[in-house]
Structures are given as C-alpha cells and as structure tokens.
Amino acid sequence: MLHVKHQKRNDFTTQLFEQAGIGKGMRVLDVGYATGEVSRLVARMVGTEGEVVGIDASGQMIEMAQQNNPDSNITYLQQDIYDLPENLGQFDAIVGRRVLMYLPDPERALELLIQHLKPNGIIAFQESDAINGGVGGDRLPRHQEAIQRVWKTVQAEGGDIHIGQKLYDLFLRLGIESPYIEAEAVMQTAEDNDLQWLTEIMIERMRAHHIVDDDFTLDQFKQEMTEEAKAHKVAFIRDMNFGVWGHVK
C-alpha cells in the first residue's frame, strides 16, 4: 500500500499504531525512545490507565526524554536491547521508530524483545528507507546533495539505509504470520522541507565521517538552498516510511 502526500511528522506513526490495535489501558514498550516523542504519542493512546516503558542504550537521552515528558505514565530506562532484564516484565505491545536500522543484528534484537510480549501481543515498527530518495528533484541539485549527505552519514555510522524493504521478511522469520506492511513516500518541496535543519543537527557527524569537506559552511549551504528554492518550485521524494506490525502467538 503506497500513499504519496506531504505529511506531518507523526501522522504515519499514529496511523500505524492505531491499525496495530494499540489502545487504552495497554502496557507498551518503546524501543529506542531518543527524545521521547514516540513515548508521548503512545502514552496518549493508552491513557492514564495504561503504561509506557521506554528503553534506550544512550544515557544521554534519559535526561532529555524526561524533560520533554509531561506524562506520569511513562518510565524511561537506560537499557541495552541485547541484555534485557527479566524484571522488565511483560507487555501488550512493543513499538519503535527508526531504531532497527541502527542495530547490528535487528533480528536477534527482535527475538529478545518478543520474549517480553504477552500471548498474542502486538509488535509494530516504523523505519525509514533511502529508496527513491531525491526523486522528482532533478532541478534541485543542492537539495538532492543534502538528501544524499544525510543517508551517507547514517550509512557511515553503520545504519542500514534500506531496512524498510526488509521488514516484512524480518517479521516472517520471527514466526509472525501475515504481518501487515505499508509504505508512504515522504514528499517535500523546495520551499517546505527539513533538509537545512537536518544538515545543521547532523553537521558534526557529517564532518566526523568526512561526508562534507573542510570548506563546507552552513551559512553558504543555507544560502544556496534558499536561492535554489526560489528559482525552482519543485516537489520531491525525500525518502520512504515503512511500517510493519503483527501479533506474536
């Protein structure tokens, strides 16, 4: 199923989790919570009678996630996915967004995670995929370069930039029968995109992996992007969202 539209950041995620059946009163594990955005989204879905537990290997993320968390039904833990404690308990659902792509062995991670699912529990993940990245922006070379720099950085960090296309087979190998999968093109325009913001927050990572030259400056980059956008009113595909969910017997 393919939808092509300009979307708000959490629309696809919300739809995926709603389709999966996440709702009031559930206990949900959020894998790789980062800033806590997905945790907060799920907390609203399960309500005050439900509970969200977030795990992330990075200790630096806990403080940020807690500061961003106004909900009392969320708990954040620093925890290695490959070394989960038994007292983590059981969950009605396990979810994650853009986390499997960064794991060295996502299949093994999921095998360990589903041991903490209740019978017939839900597992739902959203991942980004570089497929078709930049399509439609032939008149926007600077914008296309920006897209490719982002993906080259993720790849240099060990990320699988085509994990989305592998999700269905990955879930089948876990023994999940007939997993549901969908994809959606992330459409942006020359005038309305997040490439300047992404480049700015990733610039040190790009420099560390020599994705940008020493003479690359954010000011010049932003100016060139702005000038290009003024000259060409074009829509393009930035990347693809893939979502998959199923029940674990």
mmCIF file of C-alpha atoms in Angstrom:
data_model
loop_
_atom_site.group_PDB
_atom_site.id
_atom_site.type_symbol
_atom_site.label_atom_id
_atom_site.label_comp_id
_atom_site.label_asym_id
_atom_site.label_seq_id
_atom_site.Cartn_x
_atom_site.Cartn_y
_atom_site.Cartn_z
ATOM 1 C CA MET A 1 0.000 0.000 0.000
ATOM 2 C CA LEU A 2 1.571 3.302 -1.098
ATOM 3 C CA HIS A 3 0.458 6.772 -0.125
ATOM 4 C CA VAL A 4 2.174 9.828 -1.568
ATOM 5 C CA LYS A 5 1.499 13.001 0.361
ATOM 6 C CA HIS A 6 3.124 15.746 2.359
ATOM 7 C CA GLN A 7 2.742 14.608 5.940
ATOM 8 C CA LYS A 8 3.164 15.827 9.456
ATOM 9 C CA ARG A 9 5.906 14.085 11.357
ATOM 10 C CA ASN A 10 3.765 11.765 13.492
ATOM 11 C CA ASP A 11 0.821 11.082 11.171
ATOM 12 C CA PHE A 12 2.255 7.874 9.741
ATOM 13 C CA THR A 13 3.345 6.644 13.185
ATOM 14 C CA THR A 14 -0.053 7.296 14.746
ATOM 15 C CA GLN A 15 -1.877 5.536 11.914
ATOM 16 C CA LEU A 16 0.460 2.541 12.134
ATOM 17 C CA PHE A 17 -0.060 2.099 15.877
ATOM 18 C CA GLU A 18 -3.824 2.593 15.614
ATOM 19 C CA GLN A 19 -4.031 -0.058 12.897
ATOM 20 C CA ALA A 20 -1.967 -2.384 15.057
ATOM 21 C CA GLY A 21 -4.558 -2.048 17.813
ATOM 22 C CA ILE A 22 -2.704 -0.080 20.476
ATOM 23 C CA GLY A 23 -5.276 1.467 22.785
ATOM 24 C CA LYS A 24 -6.472 2.335 26.262
ATOM 25 C CA GLY A 25 -5.062 0.512 29.241
ATOM 26 C CA MET A 26 -2.200 -1.231 27.465
ATOM 27 C CA ARG A 27 1.336 -1.638 28.762
ATOM 28 C CA VAL A 28 3.686 -0.719 25.902
ATOM 29 C CA LEU A 29 7.468 -0.921 25.472
ATOM 30 C CA ASP A 30 9.002 1.848 23.348
ATOM 31 C CA VAL A 31 12.363 0.716 21.970
ATOM 32 C CA GLY A 32 14.971 3.434 21.358
ATOM 33 C CA TYR A 33 12.956 6.318 22.809
ATOM 34 C CA ALA A 34 15.547 9.048 21.982
ATOM 35 C CA THR A 35 13.863 12.380 22.846
ATOM 36 C CA GLY A 36 10.696 10.593 23.973
ATOM 37 C CA GLU A 37 8.481 11.739 21.091
ATOM 38 C CA VAL A 38 7.089 8.282 20.321
ATOM 39 C CA SER A 39 6.682 7.503 24.023
ATOM 40 C CA ARG A 40 4.498 10.567 24.456
ATOM 41 C CA LEU A 41 2.433 9.689 21.405
ATOM 42 C CA VAL A 42 1.822 6.162 22.743
ATOM 43 C CA ALA A 43 1.118 7.488 26.254
ATOM 44 C CA ARG A 44 -1.808 9.463 24.868
ATOM 45 C CA MET A 45 -3.088 6.362 23.078
ATOM 46 C CA VAL A 46 -3.007 4.113 26.173
ATOM 47 C CA GLY A 47 -4.338 6.821 28.514
ATOM 48 C CA THR A 48 -3.722 7.259 32.203
ATOM 49 C CA GLU A 49 -4.839 3.689 32.877
ATOM 50 C CA GLY A 50 -2.074 2.422 30.596
ATOM 51 C CA GLU A 51 1.728 2.498 30.916
ATOM 52 C CA VAL A 52 4.675 3.174 28.602
ATOM 53 C CA VAL A 53 8.206 1.997 29.360
ATOM 54 C CA GLY A 54 10.957 3.399 27.149
ATOM 55 C CA ILE A 55 14.390 1.809 26.771
ATOM 56 C CA ASP A 56 17.444 3.321 25.084
ATOM 57 C CA ALA A 57 21.106 2.381 25.249
ATOM 58 C CA SER A 58 22.174 6.024 25.463
ATOM 59 C CA GLY A 59 22.351 7.517 28.928
ATOM 60 C CA GLN A 60 22.420 10.998 27.394
ATOM 61 C CA MET A 61 18.879 10.544 26.108
ATOM 62 C CA ILE A 62 17.254 9.935 29.501
ATOM 63 C CA GLU A 63 17.531 13.498 30.776
ATOM 64 C CA MET A 64 16.252 14.946 27.504
ATOM 65 C CA ALA A 65 13.363 12.490 27.319
ATOM 66 C CA GLN A 66 12.380 13.141 30.926
ATOM 67 C CA GLN A 67 12.467 16.905 30.393
ATOM 68 C CA ASN A 68 10.183 16.505 27.397
ATOM 69 C CA ASN A 69 7.831 14.171 29.248
ATOM 70 C CA PRO A 70 4.761 15.727 30.868
ATOM 71 C CA ASP A 71 3.039 12.346 31.273
ATOM 72 C CA SER A 72 3.188 10.433 34.545
ATOM 73 C CA ASN A 73 2.521 7.088 32.847
ATOM 74 C CA ILE A 74 5.946 6.959 31.131
ATOM 75 C CA THR A 75 9.126 5.464 32.587
ATOM 76 C CA TYR A 76 12.483 5.820 30.820
ATOM 77 C CA LEU A 77 15.306 3.330 31.344
ATOM 78 C CA GLN A 78 18.861 3.129 30.050
ATOM 79 C CA GLN A 79 18.965 -0.435 28.807
ATOM 80 C CA ASP A 80 20.822 -2.484 26.197
ATOM 81 C CA ILE A 81 18.314 -4.199 23.880
ATOM 82 C CA TYR A 82 20.592 -7.239 23.726
ATOM 83 C CA ASP A 83 20.701 -7.565 27.524
ATOM 84 C CA LEU A 84 17.150 -7.105 28.777
ATOM 85 C CA PRO A 85 16.471 -7.813 32.469
ATOM 86 C CA GLU A 86 13.789 -10.335 33.425
ATOM 87 C CA ASN A 87 12.139 -7.794 35.732
ATOM 88 C CA LEU A 88 11.276 -5.655 32.724
ATOM 89 C CA GLY A 89 8.043 -7.619 32.741
ATOM 90 C CA GLN A 90 5.543 -8.408 30.007
ATOM 91 C CA PHE A 91 3.895 -6.015 27.580
ATOM 92 C CA ASP A 92 0.752 -5.861 25.478
ATOM 93 C CA ALA A 93 2.740 -4.216 22.683
ATOM 94 C CA ILE A 94 6.307 -3.384 21.669
ATOM 95 C CA VAL A 95 6.934 -0.451 19.326
ATOM 96 C CA GLY A 96 9.820 1.503 17.856
ATOM 97 C CA ARG A 97 10.605 4.138 15.251
ATOM 98 C CA ARG A 98 13.862 4.390 13.310
ATOM 99 C CA VAL A 99 15.748 2.112 15.681
ATOM 100 C CA LEU A 100 16.150 -1.243 13.870
ATOM 101 C CA MET A 101 18.175 0.455 11.139
ATOM 102 C CA TYR A 102 20.898 1.270 13.668
ATOM 103 C CA LEU A 103 21.145 -2.183 15.276
ATOM 104 C CA PRO A 104 23.973 -4.588 14.331
ATOM 105 C CA ASP A 105 21.591 -7.580 14.465
ATOM 106 C CA PRO A 106 17.948 -6.437 14.303
ATOM 107 C CA GLU A 107 16.600 -9.985 14.017
ATOM 108 C CA ARG A 108 18.306 -11.051 17.229
ATOM 109 C CA ALA A 109 17.108 -7.882 18.957
ATOM 110 C CA LEU A 110 13.504 -8.628 17.983
ATOM 111 C CA GLU A 111 13.856 -12.246 19.131
ATOM 112 C CA LEU A 112 14.896 -10.972 22.562
ATOM 113 C CA LEU A 113 12.211 -8.300 22.657
ATOM 114 C CA ILE A 114 9.286 -10.600 21.879
ATOM 115 C CA GLN A 115 10.171 -12.696 24.906
ATOM 116 C CA HIS A 116 8.638 -9.787 26.829
ATOM 117 C CA LEU A 117 5.370 -9.837 24.888
ATOM 118 C CA LYS A 118 2.179 -11.264 26.323
ATOM 119 C CA PRO A 119 0.496 -14.033 24.278
ATOM 120 C CA ASN A 120 -0.924 -12.560 21.062
ATOM 121 C CA GLY A 121 0.912 -9.333 21.819
ATOM 122 C CA ILE A 122 1.468 -6.610 19.229
ATOM 123 C CA ILE A 123 4.813 -5.691 17.706
ATOM 124 C CA ALA A 124 4.969 -2.606 15.464
ATOM 125 C CA PHE A 125 7.951 -0.782 13.992
ATOM 126 C CA GLN A 126 8.420 2.171 11.663
ATOM 127 C CA GLU A 127 11.645 2.585 9.713
ATOM 128 C CA SER A 128 12.945 4.977 7.084
ATOM 129 C CA ASP A 129 14.368 3.786 3.779
ATOM 130 C CA ALA A 130 16.525 5.625 1.240
ATOM 131 C CA ILE A 131 14.602 4.091 -1.680
ATOM 132 C CA ASN A 132 13.677 6.780 -4.249
ATOM 133 C CA GLY A 133 15.402 9.473 -2.178
ATOM 134 C CA GLY A 134 15.619 12.665 -4.248
ATOM 135 C CA VAL A 135 13.249 11.503 -7.000
ATOM 136 C CA GLY A 136 11.389 14.398 -8.563
ATOM 137 C CA GLY A 137 14.038 16.973 -7.708
ATOM 138 C CA ASP A 138 16.123 16.986 -10.885
ATOM 139 C CA ARG A 139 16.127 20.783 -10.889
ATOM 140 C CA LEU A 140 17.239 20.853 -7.236
ATOM 141 C CA PRO A 141 20.841 19.541 -7.240
ATOM 142 C CA ARG A 142 21.667 21.183 -3.895
ATOM 143 C CA HIS A 143 18.612 19.614 -2.298
ATOM 144 C CA GLN A 144 19.497 16.204 -3.703
ATOM 145 C CA GLU A 145 23.052 16.556 -2.424
ATOM 146 C CA ALA A 146 21.650 17.350 1.029
ATOM 147 C CA ILE A 147 19.494 14.210 0.983
ATOM 148 C CA GLN A 148 22.422 12.022 -0.013
ATOM 149 C CA ARG A 149 24.698 13.539 2.663
ATOM 150 C CA VAL A 150 22.158 12.561 5.317
ATOM 151 C CA TRP A 151 21.977 8.968 4.088
ATOM 152 C CA LYS A 152 25.754 8.676 3.621
ATOM 153 C CA THR A 153 26.193 9.771 7.239
ATOM 154 C CA VAL A 154 23.708 7.198 8.525
ATOM 155 C CA GLN A 155 25.420 4.520 6.439
ATOM 156 C CA ALA A 156 28.877 5.564 7.688
ATOM 157 C CA GLU A 157 27.578 5.125 11.239
ATOM 158 C CA GLY A 158 26.608 1.550 10.461
ATOM 159 C CA GLY A 159 22.948 2.200 9.733
ATOM 160 C CA ASP A 160 21.029 0.070 7.242
ATOM 161 C CA ILE A 161 19.527 2.671 4.900
ATOM 162 C CA HIS A 162 17.325 0.048 3.224
ATOM 163 C CA ILE A 163 15.914 -1.619 6.352
ATOM 164 C CA GLY A 164 12.357 -0.680 5.370
ATOM 165 C CA GLN A 165 12.301 -3.058 2.428
ATOM 166 C CA LYS A 166 13.475 -5.885 4.701
ATOM 167 C CA LEU A 167 10.847 -5.554 7.447
ATOM 168 C CA TYR A 168 8.283 -7.967 6.011
ATOM 169 C CA ASP A 169 10.784 -10.802 5.615
ATOM 170 C CA LEU A 170 12.253 -9.995 9.020
ATOM 171 C CA PHE A 171 8.868 -10.398 10.707
ATOM 172 C CA LEU A 172 8.174 -13.646 8.819
ATOM 173 C CA ARG A 173 11.464 -15.081 10.092
ATOM 174 C CA LEU A 174 10.316 -14.290 13.623
ATOM 175 C CA GLY A 175 7.329 -16.568 13.075
ATOM 176 C CA ILE A 176 4.794 -13.747 12.773
ATOM 177 C CA GLU A 177 2.015 -14.880 10.442
ATOM 178 C CA SER A 178 0.911 -12.465 7.699
ATOM 179 C CA PRO A 179 2.463 -9.272 9.072
ATOM 180 C CA TYR A 180 0.832 -6.085 7.828
ATOM 181 C CA ILE A 181 3.177 -3.730 5.972
ATOM 182 C CA GLU A 182 2.711 -0.369 4.326
ATOM 183 C CA ALA A 183 4.903 2.322 2.837
ATOM 184 C CA GLU A 184 4.485 6.024 2.315
ATOM 185 C CA ALA A 185 6.573 8.441 0.294
ATOM 186 C CA VAL A 186 7.735 11.438 2.324
ATOM 187 C CA MET A 187 7.050 14.296 -0.085
ATOM 188 C CA GLN A 188 8.665 17.694 0.404
ATOM 189 C CA THR A 189 9.028 20.804 -1.717
ATOM 190 C CA ALA A 190 11.821 23.237 -2.446
ATOM 191 C CA GLU A 191 10.090 25.768 -0.197
ATOM 192 C CA ASP A 192 8.939 23.386 2.544
ATOM 193 C CA ASN A 193 11.447 20.756 3.686
ATOM 194 C CA ASP A 194 13.633 19.882 6.659
ATOM 195 C CA LEU A 195 16.962 19.493 4.860
ATOM 196 C CA GLN A 196 18.553 22.633 6.292
ATOM 197 C CA TRP A 197 17.501 21.603 9.795
ATOM 198 C CA LEU A 198 18.706 18.013 9.315
ATOM 199 C CA THR A 199 22.046 19.176 7.983
ATOM 200 C CA GLU A 200 22.517 21.559 10.877
ATOM 201 C CA ILE A 201 21.812 18.961 13.568
ATOM 202 C CA MET A 202 23.941 16.330 11.784
ATOM 203 C CA ILE A 203 26.840 18.552 10.703
ATOM 204 C CA GLU A 204 29.319 17.324 13.321
ATOM 205 C CA ARG A 205 28.510 13.719 12.432
ATOM 206 C CA MET A 206 28.983 14.541 8.761
ATOM 207 C CA ARG A 207 32.372 16.093 9.472
ATOM 208 C CA ALA A 208 33.434 13.160 11.624
ATOM 209 C CA HIS A 209 32.834 10.779 8.725
ATOM 210 C CA HIS A 210 34.216 13.164 6.089
ATOM 211 C CA ILE A 211 30.864 13.436 4.342
ATOM 212 C CA VAL A 212 31.437 17.185 3.952
ATOM 213 C CA ASP A 213 34.685 18.948 3.006
ATOM 214 C CA ASP A 214 36.599 21.205 5.388
ATOM 215 C CA ASP A 215 35.439 24.268 3.485
ATOM 216 C CA PHE A 216 31.744 23.381 3.842
ATOM 217 C CA THR A 217 29.854 26.062 5.805
ATOM 218 C CA LEU A 218 26.257 26.016 6.975
ATOM 219 C CA ASP A 219 25.718 29.663 6.013
ATOM 220 C CA GLN A 220 26.747 29.087 2.404
ATOM 221 C CA PHE A 221 24.747 25.843 2.260
ATOM 222 C CA LYS A 222 21.594 27.564 3.531
ATOM 223 C CA GLN A 223 22.026 30.439 1.098
ATOM 224 C CA GLU A 224 22.414 28.062 -1.870
ATOM 225 C CA MET A 225 19.370 26.042 -0.770
ATOM 226 C CA THR A 226 17.273 29.199 -0.416
ATOM 227 C CA GLU A 227 18.329 30.542 -3.817
ATOM 228 C CA GLU A 228 17.636 27.197 -5.472
ATOM 229 C CA ALA A 229 14.205 27.020 -3.865
ATOM 230 C CA LYS A 230 13.320 30.498 -5.133
ATOM 231 C CA ALA A 231 14.337 29.544 -8.672
ATOM 232 C CA HIS A 232 12.512 26.199 -8.863
ATOM 233 C CA LYS A 233 9.109 25.381 -7.344
ATOM 234 C CA VAL A 234 9.532 21.614 -7.281
ATOM 235 C CA ALA A 235 8.206 18.711 -5.181
ATOM 236 C CA PHE A 236 10.432 15.707 -4.496
ATOM 237 C CA ILE A 237 10.585 12.458 -2.536
ATOM 238 C CA ARG A 238 12.903 12.777 0.439
ATOM 239 C CA ASP A 239 12.661 9.124 1.490
ATOM 240 C CA MET A 240 10.115 6.425 2.329
ATOM 241 C CA ASN A 241 8.428 5.460 5.571
ATOM 242 C CA PHE A 242 7.856 1.736 6.050
ATOM 243 C CA GLY A 243 5.610 0.411 8.798
ATOM 244 C CA VAL A 244 5.052 -3.192 9.835
ATOM 245 C CA TRP A 245 3.039 -4.833 12.592
ATOM 246 C CA GLY A 246 1.805 -8.234 13.614
ATOM 247 C CA HIS A 247 0.786 -10.442 16.510
ATOM 248 C CA VAL A 248 3.165 -12.806 18.276
ATOM 249 C CA LYS A 249 1.410 -16.029 19.252
#
